[in-house]
mmCIF file of C-alpha atoms in Angstrom:
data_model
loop_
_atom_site.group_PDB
_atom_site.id
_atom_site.type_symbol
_atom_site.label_atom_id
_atom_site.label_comp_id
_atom_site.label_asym_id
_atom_site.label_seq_id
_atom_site.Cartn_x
_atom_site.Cartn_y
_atom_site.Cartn_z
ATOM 1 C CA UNK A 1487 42.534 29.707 -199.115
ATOM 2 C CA UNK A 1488 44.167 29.355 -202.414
ATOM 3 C CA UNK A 1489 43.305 26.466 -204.485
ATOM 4 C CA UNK A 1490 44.581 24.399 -207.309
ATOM 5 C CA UNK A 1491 43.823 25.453 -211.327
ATOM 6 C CA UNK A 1492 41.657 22.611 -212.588
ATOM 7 C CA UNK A 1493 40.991 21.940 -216.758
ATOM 8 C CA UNK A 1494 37.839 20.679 -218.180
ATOM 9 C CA UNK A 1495 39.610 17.141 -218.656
ATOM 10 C CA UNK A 1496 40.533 16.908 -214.722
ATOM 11 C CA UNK A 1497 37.380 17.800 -213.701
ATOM 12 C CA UNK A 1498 35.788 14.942 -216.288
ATOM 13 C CA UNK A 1499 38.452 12.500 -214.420
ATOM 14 C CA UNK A 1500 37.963 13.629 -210.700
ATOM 15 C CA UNK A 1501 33.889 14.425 -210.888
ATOM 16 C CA UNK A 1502 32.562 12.327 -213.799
ATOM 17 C CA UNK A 1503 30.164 9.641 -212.085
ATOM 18 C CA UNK A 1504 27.266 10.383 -209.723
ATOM 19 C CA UNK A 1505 29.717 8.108 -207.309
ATOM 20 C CA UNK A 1506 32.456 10.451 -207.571
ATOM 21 C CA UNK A 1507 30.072 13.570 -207.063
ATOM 22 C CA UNK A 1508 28.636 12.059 -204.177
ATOM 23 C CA UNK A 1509 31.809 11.539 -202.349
ATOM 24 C CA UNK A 1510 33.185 14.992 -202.804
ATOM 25 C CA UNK A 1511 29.488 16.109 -200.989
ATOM 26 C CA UNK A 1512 30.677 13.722 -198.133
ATOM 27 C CA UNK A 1513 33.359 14.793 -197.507
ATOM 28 C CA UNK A 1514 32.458 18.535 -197.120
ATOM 29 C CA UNK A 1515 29.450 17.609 -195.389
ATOM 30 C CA UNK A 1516 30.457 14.897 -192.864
ATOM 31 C CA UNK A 1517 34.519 16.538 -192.763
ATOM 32 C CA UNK A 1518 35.237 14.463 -189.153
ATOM 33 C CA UNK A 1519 33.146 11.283 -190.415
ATOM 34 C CA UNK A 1520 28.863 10.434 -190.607
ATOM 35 C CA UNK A 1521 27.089 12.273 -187.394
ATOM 36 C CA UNK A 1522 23.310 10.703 -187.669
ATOM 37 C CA UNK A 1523 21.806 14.582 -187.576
ATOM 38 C CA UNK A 1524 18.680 12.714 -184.857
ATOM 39 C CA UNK A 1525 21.230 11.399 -182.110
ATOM 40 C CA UNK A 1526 24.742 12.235 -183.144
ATOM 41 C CA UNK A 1527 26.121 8.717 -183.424
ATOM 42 C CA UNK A 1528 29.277 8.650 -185.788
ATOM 43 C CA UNK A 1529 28.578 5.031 -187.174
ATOM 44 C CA UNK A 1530 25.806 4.373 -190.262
ATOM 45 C CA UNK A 1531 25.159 1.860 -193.244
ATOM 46 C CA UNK A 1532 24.892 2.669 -196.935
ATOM 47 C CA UNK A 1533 21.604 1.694 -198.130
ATOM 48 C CA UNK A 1534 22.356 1.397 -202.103
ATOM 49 C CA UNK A 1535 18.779 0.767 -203.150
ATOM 50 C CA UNK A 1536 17.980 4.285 -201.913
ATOM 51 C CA UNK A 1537 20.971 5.743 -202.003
ATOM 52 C CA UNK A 1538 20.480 6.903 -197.619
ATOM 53 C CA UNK A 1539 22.849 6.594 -194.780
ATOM 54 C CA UNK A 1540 21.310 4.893 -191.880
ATOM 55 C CA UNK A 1541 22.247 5.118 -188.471
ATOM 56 C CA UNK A 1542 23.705 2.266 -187.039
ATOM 57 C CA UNK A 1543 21.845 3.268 -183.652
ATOM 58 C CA UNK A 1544 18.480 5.196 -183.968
ATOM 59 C CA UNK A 1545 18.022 3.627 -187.183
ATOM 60 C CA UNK A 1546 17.146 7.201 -188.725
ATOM 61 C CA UNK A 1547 17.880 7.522 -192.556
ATOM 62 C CA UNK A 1548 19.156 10.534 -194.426
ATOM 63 C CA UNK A 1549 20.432 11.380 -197.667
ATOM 64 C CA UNK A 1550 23.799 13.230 -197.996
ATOM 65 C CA UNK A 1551 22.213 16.009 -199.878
ATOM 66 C CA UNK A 1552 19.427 17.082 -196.948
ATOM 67 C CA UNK A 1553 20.023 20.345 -195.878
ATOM 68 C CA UNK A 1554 22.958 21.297 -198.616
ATOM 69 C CA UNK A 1555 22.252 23.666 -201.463
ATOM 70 C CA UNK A 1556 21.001 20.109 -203.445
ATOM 71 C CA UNK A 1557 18.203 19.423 -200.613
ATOM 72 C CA UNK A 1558 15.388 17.265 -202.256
ATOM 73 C CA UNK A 1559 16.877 18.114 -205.948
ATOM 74 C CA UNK A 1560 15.831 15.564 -208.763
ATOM 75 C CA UNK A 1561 18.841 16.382 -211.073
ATOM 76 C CA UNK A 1562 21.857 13.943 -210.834
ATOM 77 C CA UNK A 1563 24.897 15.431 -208.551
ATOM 78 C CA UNK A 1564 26.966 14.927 -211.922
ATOM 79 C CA UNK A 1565 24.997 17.123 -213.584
ATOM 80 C CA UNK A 1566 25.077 19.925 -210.608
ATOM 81 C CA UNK A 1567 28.756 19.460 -210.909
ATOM 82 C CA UNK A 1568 29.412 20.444 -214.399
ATOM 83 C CA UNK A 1569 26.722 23.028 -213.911
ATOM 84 C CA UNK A 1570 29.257 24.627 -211.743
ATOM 85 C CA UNK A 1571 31.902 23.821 -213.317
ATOM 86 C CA UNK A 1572 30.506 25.615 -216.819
ATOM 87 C CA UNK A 1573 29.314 28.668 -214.728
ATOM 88 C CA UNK A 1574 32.657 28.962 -212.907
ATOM 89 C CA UNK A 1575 35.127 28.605 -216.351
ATOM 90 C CA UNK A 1576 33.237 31.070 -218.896
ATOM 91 C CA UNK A 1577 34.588 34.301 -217.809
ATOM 92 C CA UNK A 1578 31.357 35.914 -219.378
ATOM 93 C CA UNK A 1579 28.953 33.400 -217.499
ATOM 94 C CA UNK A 1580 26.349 31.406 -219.019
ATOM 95 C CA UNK A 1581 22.604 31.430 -219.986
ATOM 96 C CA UNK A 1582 20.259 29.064 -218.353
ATOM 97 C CA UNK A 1583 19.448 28.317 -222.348
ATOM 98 C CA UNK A 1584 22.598 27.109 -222.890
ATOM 99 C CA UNK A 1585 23.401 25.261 -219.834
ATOM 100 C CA UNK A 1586 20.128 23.508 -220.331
ATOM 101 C CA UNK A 1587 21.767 22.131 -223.578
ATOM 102 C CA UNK A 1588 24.877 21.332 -222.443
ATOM 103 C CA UNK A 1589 24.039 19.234 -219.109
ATOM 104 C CA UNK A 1590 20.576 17.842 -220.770
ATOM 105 C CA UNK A 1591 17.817 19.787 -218.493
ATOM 106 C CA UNK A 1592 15.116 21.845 -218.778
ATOM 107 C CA UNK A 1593 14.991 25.420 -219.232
ATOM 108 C CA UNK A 1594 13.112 25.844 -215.836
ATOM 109 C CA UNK A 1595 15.362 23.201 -214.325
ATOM 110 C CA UNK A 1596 18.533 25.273 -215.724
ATOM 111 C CA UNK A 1597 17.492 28.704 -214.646
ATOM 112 C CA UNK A 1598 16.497 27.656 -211.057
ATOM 113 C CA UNK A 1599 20.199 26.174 -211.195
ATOM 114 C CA UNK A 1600 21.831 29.217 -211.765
ATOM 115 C CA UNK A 1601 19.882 31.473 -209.138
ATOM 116 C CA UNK A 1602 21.107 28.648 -206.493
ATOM 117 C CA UNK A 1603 24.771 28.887 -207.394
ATOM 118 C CA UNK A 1604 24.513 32.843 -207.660
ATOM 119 C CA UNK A 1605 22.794 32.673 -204.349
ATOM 120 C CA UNK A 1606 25.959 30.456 -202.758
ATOM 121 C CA UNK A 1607 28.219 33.366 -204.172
ATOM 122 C CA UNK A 1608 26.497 36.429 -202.801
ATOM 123 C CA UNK A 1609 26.847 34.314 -199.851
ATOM 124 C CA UNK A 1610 30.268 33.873 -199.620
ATOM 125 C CA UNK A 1611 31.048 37.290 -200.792
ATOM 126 C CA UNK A 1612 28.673 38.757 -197.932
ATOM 127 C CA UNK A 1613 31.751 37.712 -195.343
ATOM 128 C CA UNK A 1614 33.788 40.577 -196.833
ATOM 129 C CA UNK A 1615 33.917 44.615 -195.868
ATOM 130 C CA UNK A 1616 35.214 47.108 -197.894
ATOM 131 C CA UNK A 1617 38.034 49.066 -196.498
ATOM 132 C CA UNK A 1618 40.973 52.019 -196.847
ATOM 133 C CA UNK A 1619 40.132 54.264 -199.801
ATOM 134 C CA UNK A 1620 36.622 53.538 -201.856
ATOM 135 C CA UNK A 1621 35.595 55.072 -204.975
ATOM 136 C CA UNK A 1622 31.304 55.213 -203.781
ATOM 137 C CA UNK A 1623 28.700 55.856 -207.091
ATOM 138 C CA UNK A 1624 25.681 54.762 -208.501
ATOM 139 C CA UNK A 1625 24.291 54.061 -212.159
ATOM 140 C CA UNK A 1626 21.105 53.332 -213.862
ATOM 141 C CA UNK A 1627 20.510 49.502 -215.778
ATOM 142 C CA UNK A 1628 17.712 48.627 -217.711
ATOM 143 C CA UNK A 1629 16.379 47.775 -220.790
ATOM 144 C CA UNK A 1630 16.803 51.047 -223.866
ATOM 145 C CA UNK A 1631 14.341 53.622 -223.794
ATOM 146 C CA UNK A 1632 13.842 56.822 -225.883
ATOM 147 C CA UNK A 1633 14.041 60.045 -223.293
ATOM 148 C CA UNK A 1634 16.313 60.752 -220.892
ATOM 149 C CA UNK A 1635 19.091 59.200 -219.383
ATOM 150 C CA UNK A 1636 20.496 58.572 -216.141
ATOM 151 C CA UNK A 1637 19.089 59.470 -212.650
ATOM 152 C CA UNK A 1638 15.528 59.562 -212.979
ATOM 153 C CA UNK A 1639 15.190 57.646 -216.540
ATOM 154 C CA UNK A 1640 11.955 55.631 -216.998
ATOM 155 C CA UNK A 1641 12.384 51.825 -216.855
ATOM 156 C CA UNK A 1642 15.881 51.993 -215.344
ATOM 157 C CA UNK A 1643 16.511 50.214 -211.757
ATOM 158 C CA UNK A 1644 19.338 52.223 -209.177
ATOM 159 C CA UNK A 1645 22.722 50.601 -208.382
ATOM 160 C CA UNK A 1646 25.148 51.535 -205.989
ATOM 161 C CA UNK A 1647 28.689 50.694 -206.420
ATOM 162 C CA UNK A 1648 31.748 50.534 -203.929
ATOM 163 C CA UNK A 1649 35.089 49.886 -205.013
ATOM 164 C CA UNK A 1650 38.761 49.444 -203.116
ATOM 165 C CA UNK A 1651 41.747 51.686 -204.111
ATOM 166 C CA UNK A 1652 44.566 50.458 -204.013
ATOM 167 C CA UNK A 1653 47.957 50.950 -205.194
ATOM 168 C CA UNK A 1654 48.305 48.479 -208.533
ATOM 169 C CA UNK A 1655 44.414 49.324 -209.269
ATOM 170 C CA UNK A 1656 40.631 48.254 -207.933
ATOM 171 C CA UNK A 1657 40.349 45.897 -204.949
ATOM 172 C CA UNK A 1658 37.270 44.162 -203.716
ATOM 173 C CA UNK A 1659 33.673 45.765 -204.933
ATOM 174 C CA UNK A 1660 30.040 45.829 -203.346
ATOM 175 C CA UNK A 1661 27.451 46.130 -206.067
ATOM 176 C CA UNK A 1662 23.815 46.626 -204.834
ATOM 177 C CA UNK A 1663 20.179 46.710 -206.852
ATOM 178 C CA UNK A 1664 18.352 49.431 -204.904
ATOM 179 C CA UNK A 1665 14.275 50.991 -205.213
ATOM 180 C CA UNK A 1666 16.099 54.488 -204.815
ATOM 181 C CA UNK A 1667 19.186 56.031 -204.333
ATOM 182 C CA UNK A 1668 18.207 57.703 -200.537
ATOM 183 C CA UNK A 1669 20.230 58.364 -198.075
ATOM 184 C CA UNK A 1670 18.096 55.965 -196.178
ATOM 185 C CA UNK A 1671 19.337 53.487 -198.701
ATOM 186 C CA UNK A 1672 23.000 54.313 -199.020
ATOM 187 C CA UNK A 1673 22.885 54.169 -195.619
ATOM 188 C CA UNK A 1674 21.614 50.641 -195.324
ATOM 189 C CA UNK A 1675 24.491 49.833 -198.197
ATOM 190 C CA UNK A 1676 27.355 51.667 -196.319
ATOM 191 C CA UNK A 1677 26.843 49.188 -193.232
ATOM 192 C CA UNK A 1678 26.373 46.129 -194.692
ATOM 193 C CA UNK A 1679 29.694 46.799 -196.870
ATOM 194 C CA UNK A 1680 32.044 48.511 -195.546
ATOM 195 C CA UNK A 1681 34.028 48.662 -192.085
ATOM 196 C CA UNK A 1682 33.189 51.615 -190.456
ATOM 197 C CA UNK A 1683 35.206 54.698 -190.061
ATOM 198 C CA UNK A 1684 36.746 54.234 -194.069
ATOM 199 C CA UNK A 1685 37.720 57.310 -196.487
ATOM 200 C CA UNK A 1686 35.232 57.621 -199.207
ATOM 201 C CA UNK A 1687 35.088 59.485 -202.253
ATOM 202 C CA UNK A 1688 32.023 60.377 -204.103
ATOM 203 C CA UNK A 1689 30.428 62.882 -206.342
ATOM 204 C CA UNK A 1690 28.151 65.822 -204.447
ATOM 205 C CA UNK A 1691 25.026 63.690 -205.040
ATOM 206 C CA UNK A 1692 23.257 64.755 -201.889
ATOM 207 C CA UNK A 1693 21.778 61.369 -200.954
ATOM 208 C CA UNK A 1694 25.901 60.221 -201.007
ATOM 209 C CA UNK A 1695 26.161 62.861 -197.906
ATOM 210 C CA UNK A 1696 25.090 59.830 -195.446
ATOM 211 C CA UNK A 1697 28.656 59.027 -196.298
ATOM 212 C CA UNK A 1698 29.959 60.999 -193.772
ATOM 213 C CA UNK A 1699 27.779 59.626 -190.342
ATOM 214 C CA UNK A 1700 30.354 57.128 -190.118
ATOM 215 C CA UNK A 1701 32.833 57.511 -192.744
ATOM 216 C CA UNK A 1702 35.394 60.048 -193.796
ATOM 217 C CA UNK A 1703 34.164 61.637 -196.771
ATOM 218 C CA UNK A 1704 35.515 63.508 -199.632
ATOM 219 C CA UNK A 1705 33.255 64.825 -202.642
ATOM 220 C CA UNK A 1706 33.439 66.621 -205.397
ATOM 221 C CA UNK A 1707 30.831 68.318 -208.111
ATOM 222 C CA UNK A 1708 32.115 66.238 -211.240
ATOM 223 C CA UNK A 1709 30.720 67.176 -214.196
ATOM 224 C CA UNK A 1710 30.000 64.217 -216.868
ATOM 225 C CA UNK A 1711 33.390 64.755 -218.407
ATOM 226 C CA UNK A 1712 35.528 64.921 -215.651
ATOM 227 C CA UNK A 1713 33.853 62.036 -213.928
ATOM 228 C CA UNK A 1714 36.476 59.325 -214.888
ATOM 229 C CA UNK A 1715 38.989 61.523 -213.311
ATOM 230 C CA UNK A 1716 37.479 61.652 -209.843
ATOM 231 C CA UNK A 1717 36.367 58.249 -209.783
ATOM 232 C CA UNK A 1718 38.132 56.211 -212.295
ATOM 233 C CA UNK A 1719 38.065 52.754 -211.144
ATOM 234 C CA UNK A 1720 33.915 52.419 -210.265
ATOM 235 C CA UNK A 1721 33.579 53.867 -213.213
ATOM 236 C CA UNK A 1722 35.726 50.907 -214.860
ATOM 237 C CA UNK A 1723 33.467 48.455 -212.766
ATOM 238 C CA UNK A 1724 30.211 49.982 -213.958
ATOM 239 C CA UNK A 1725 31.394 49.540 -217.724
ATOM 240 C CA UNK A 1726 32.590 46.318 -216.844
ATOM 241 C CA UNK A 1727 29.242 45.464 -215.115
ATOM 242 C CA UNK A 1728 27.087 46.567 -217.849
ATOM 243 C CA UNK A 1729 29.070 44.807 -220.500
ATOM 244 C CA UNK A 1730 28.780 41.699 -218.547
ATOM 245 C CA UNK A 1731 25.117 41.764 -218.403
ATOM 246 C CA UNK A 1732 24.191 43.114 -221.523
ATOM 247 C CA UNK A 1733 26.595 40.232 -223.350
ATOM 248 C CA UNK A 1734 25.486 36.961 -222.282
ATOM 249 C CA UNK A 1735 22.373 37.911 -221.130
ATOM 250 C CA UNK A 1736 21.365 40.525 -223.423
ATOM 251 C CA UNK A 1737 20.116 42.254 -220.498
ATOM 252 C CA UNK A 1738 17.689 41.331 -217.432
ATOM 253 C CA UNK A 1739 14.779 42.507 -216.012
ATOM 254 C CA UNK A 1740 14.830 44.819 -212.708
ATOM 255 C CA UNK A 1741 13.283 41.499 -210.785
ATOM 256 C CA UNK A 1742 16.454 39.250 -211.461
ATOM 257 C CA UNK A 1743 18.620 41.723 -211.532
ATOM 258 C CA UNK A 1744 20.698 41.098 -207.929
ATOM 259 C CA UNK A 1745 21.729 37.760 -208.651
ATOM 260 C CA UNK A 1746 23.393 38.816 -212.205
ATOM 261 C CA UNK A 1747 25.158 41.460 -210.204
ATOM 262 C CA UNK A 1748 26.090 38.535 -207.454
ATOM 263 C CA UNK A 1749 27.481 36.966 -210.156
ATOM 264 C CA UNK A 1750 29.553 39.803 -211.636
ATOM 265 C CA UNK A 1751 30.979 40.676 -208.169
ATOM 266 C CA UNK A 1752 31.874 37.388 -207.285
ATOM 267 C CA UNK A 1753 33.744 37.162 -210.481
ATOM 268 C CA UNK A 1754 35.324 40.711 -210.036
ATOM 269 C CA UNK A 1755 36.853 39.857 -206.396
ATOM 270 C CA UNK A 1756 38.390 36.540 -207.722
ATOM 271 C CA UNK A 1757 39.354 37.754 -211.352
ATOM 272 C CA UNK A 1758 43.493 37.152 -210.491
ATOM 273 C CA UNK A 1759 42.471 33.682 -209.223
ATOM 274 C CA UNK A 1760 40.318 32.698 -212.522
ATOM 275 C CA UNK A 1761 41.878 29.143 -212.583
ATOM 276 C CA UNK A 1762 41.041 28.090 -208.977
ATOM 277 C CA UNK A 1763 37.025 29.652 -209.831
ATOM 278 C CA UNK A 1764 35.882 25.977 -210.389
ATOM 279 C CA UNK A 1765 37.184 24.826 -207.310
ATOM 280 C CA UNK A 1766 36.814 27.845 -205.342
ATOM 281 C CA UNK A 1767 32.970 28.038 -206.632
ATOM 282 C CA UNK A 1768 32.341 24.194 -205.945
ATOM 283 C CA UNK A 1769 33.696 24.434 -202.315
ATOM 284 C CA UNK A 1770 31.361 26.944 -201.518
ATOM 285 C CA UNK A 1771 28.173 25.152 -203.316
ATOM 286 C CA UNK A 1772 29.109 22.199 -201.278
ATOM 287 C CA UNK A 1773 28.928 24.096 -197.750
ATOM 288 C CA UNK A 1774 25.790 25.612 -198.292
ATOM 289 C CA UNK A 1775 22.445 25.397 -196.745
ATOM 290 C CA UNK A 1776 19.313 24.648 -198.651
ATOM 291 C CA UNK A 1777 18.025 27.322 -201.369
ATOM 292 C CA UNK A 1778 14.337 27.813 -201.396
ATOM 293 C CA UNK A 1779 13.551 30.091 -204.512
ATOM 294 C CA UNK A 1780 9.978 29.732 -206.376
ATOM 295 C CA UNK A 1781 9.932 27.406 -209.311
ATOM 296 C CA UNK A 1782 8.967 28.701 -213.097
ATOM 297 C CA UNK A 1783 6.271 27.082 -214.629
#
């Protein structure tokens, strides 16, 4: 569903009171008017001292924000907004340091932000398959270590990658954190990605032969050099990838690492819609479910 560009000023104008915010989670969460969620009525009462709806016939209260992504949150909707908002516009992301300064929270209260909105966009891109031609690889990220590189390098976590081929250049990518690159893994990645019975193209890597249970597969032995050649556009996304977590974040640890790749990939599918991201990114905050994650200390 294509959606309008929106600027930093609009977005001030249209979301820039708690009252505003509010009424934009309404509307996404009630679409066809208030159902009480106890006995389905359609009729309820504002109660402004507590900010609850209260059903006209059961009498049962609840706040818009139960059971959305913002279920039992402390921070202002406002703020949530333009957390979103600043997420969604830097092409490069942002650091929970620096959202935390901009939107007037904690560090804690920032990260645990982020990993809720990166959770609503894995989400959203888990409705998609790859399909047609797919460049299929997988890379090493982690922090720098002397010794060697690549597979089998100490302190390095396993990614696979999955990119579309298509005629003007990449299409949609799947980007997973893996313990090993198995074909017990790549299997597990190959269903949960792609549409079955799609041409793939890897490198010989043996574990990359579960490829062909269900898929039509084409390898080649690639040697470092010639690797570009065989598989030039997840080789662009790894580059891309890597740059993207190693320049705002300065790198992550193999524990968080997922939900920075979430991030990249949900950036990567929508990178020719850039000006509807706020919008786009919003609208899928707003239809999610609660997020329980573990709190920092």
């Amino acid at each position: 569903m294509k959606m309008p560009a929106i600027s930093l000023l609009e977005w001030q104008k249209r979301f820039g009171s708690e009252a505003s915010c509010n009424k934009a989670l309404v509307k996404v969460r009630w679409a066809q008017g208030f159902q009480c969620p106890a006995c389905g009525s359609q009729k309820a009462s504002f109660i402004t001292s507590r900010k609850l709806y209260q059903c006209s016939q059961c009498r049962h209260q609840v706040s818009v924000t139960a059971d959305t992504m913002f279920h039992a949150t402390k921070v202002p909707l406002v703020k949530w907004f333009w957390a979103i908002y600043l997420t969604a516009s830097d092409k490069g992301g942002i650091s929970a340091l620096r959202l935390s300064k901009h939107i007037g929270v904690s560090w804690p209260t920032a990260r645990n932000m982020l990993k809720k909105i990166r959770t609503a966009m894995a989400h959203r891109d888990s409705i998609y398959r790859l399909e047609n031609l797919i460049e299929f690889d997988d890379t090493y990220v982690g922090g720098k270590r002397a010794g060697k590189r690549g597979r089998g390098a100490e302190g390095k976590k396993p990614v696979l990658v999955a990119v579309e081929s298509r005629d003007k250049g990449a299409g949609f990518v799947a980007i997973q954190a893996v313990d090993t690159v198995s074909k017990k893994s790549v299997r597990e990645f190959l269903l949960y990605h792609l549409i079955s019975g799609q041409n793939v193209r890897t490198d010989a890597f043996p574990a990359l032969n579960a490829v062909a249970e269900k898929h039509t597969h084409e390898k080649k032995v690639t040697p470092a050099k010639k690797a570009n050649e065989w598989l030039p556009l997840v080789h662009i996304v790894i580059g891309n990838m890597k740059k993207f977590i190693n320049g705002t974040f300065h790198g992550v640890s193999s524990g968080y690492l997922q939900e920075y790749i979430d991030e990249f990939s949900y950036r990567f599918n929508r990178r020719f819609w850039e000006p509807e991201l706020p919008l786009r990114l919003l609208n899928a905050c707003l239809a999610h479910g609660p997020i329980k994650i573990a709190e920092f200390a």
